[in-house]
Backbone as a ProteinNet text record, in pm:
[ID]
protein_1_A
[PRIMARY]
MYPFTRFLLGLAGGALAASITYAITTVPPWWWLVGLVVAVLIWFGELIADALTD
[TERTIARY]
17418.9	17321.5	17388.1	17354.5	17413.1	17364.7	17449.8	17410.8	17289.2	17281.8	17169	17038.3	17045.8	16927.9	16879	16972.2	16935.4	16875	16929.1	16873.9	16730.1	16704.4	16569.5	16472	16518.1	16432.8	16402.1	16501.6	16478.6	16383.2	16397.1	16308	16164.4	16147.9	16014.1	15954.8	16036.1	15987.6	15951.4	16033.4	16003.7	15878	15860.1	15739.2	15614.6	15626.6	15513.5	15478.1	15578.8	15554.3	15496.6	15546.8	15495.2	15351.4	15319.7	15182.3	15083.7	15125.6	15038.6	15017.7	15125.5	15113.7	15028.5	15040.7	14959.8	14812	14782.1	14642.5	14583	14667.3	14619.3	14611.1	14717	14720	14781.3	14723.9	14775.2	14867.3	14912.8	15005.8	15142.4	15192.5	15314.7	15437.7	15468.8	15592.9	15593.3	15479	15476.6	15503.8	15436.8	15458.8	15593.5	15644.8	15781.6	15882.3	15865.4	15959.1	15957.1	15839.7	15829	15891.6	15863.4	15921.2	16072.1	16126.3	16271.7	16339	16278.9	16337.5	16340.2	16231.4	16227.5	16330.6	16339.6	16436.2	16579.9	16611.7	16747.8	16780.5	16683.6	16708.5	16733.5	16664.3	16688.9	16823.6	16854.2	16979.8	17101	17096.1	17212	17194.1	17092.5	17063.2	17176.1	17238.6	17348.3	17467.8	17498.6	17609.5	17578	17453	17411.9	17419.6	17371.7	17375.9	17520.1	17607.7	17747.4	17812.5	17778.7	17836	17785.1	17660.8	17605.6	17657.2	17692.5	17739.4	17889.3	17961.8	18107.1	18139.2
7778.4	7730.8	7624.2	7625.7	7530.1	7388.4	7287.6	7149.7	7101.9	7139.3	7092.6	7159	7284.6	7353.6	7285.2	7249	7178.4	7042.2	6975.8	6846.8	6862.9	6963.3	6984.1	7023.8	7106.6	7142.1	7019.7	6934.6	6811.4	6717.8	6709.5	6625.7	6676.9	6807.1	6865.9	6854.5	6881.1	6870.3	6727.7	6632.8	6492.3	6446.6	6490	6453.8	6515.3	6639.2	6703.8	6634.3	6604.4	6535.4	6396.7	6326.6	6193.1	6200.6	6300	6309.8	6345.9	6431	6462.8	6339	6264.7	6142.2	6039.4	6030	5936.4	5973.1	6103.1	6146	6105.9	6098.3	6061.4	5909.9	5840.8	5695.5	5639.4	5533.2	5476.8	5357.7	5339.4	5230.8	5268.1	5192.9	5233.1	5260.8	5181.2	5212	5350.4	5399.6	5528.1	5643.3	5651.3	5768.3	5762.8	5642.6	5631.8	5680.2	5635	5670.9	5821.3	5878.8	6022.7	6102.8	6066.1	6136.5	6128.4	6011.3	5994.9	6069.2	6065.7	6135.6	6286.4	6340.6	6484.3	6520.8	6442.1	6470.5	6464.3	6364.3	6350.3	6464.1	6504.3	6616	6745.8	6765.8	6886	6875	6757.7	6739.3	6757.5	6699	6701.4	6793.2	6876.7	6963.9	7059.7	7114.9	7209.8	7138.9	7018.5	6941.9	6900.2	6861.6	6823.1	6943.1	7058.3	7179.1	7220.1	7210.6	7244.1	7147.4	7020.1	6920.6	6942.7	6983.1	7002.8	7130	7230.3	7355.9	7355.7	7261.2	7254.5	7188.4
7758.1	7854.1	7941.5	8066.5	8159.6	8131.1	8149.2	8118.8	8199.2	8325.9	8406.3	8362.2	8319.2	8267.6	8140.5	8054.3	7930.9	7964	8065.5	8107.6	8155.6	8237.8	8289.3	8178.8	8084.2	7970.8	7884.8	7865.3	7789.7	7861	7992	8070.7	8062.8	8076.3	8069.2	7928.7	7827.9	7690.2	7652.9	7695.6	7669.5	7740.2	7864	7939	7875.3	7829.3	7764.1	7632.6	7552.5	7425.4	7448.8	7549.6	7580.1	7629.2	7709.7	7760	7649.4	7556.4	7442.6	7356.3	7333.2	7253.9	7326.6	7458.5	7537.4	7529.8	7522.4	7510.9	7376.6	7274.2	7141.2	7127.1	7167.4	7158	7285.5	7338.5	7463.5	7440.4	7317.7	7288.5	7347	7444.6	7515.6	7429.4	7329.2	7256.3	7191.7	7147.8	7079.5	7172.3	7285.6	7370.3	7439.8	7468.2	7521.3	7417.6	7294.4	7187.8	7160	7151.2	7124	7237.4	7360.9	7474.9	7478.4	7452.2	7452.5	7338.2	7220.4	7105.5	7130.3	7181.9	7210.1	7315.7	7422	7528.1	7475.8	7396.8	7342.9	7246.7	7165.7	7074.7	7150.2	7260.5	7340.7	7410.7	7467.1	7540.3	7449.9	7330.4	7242.7	7122.4	7122.9	7009.2	6976.4	7078.3	7055	6991.2	7037.1	6978	6834.1	6809.8	6675.3	6581.1	6626.8	6543	6513.6	6611.8	6589.5	6489.9	6499	6407.7	6264.3	6250.2	6117.1	6052	6129.5	6070.9	6042.5	6095.6	6069.8	5938.4
[MASK]
++++++++++++++++++++++++++++++++++++++++++++++++++++++

């Protein structure tokens, strides 16, 4: 997958996760944290999976 495509998917996934979390709780640290964690996992998921399987 192209790096920019993965970036956009991570951005969209993080925004979606953050918006769902914001709908449940409006405490800023939680929805920021959830959005960032989801985005980072999507961005670096392939590298993490490769490191874990080696």
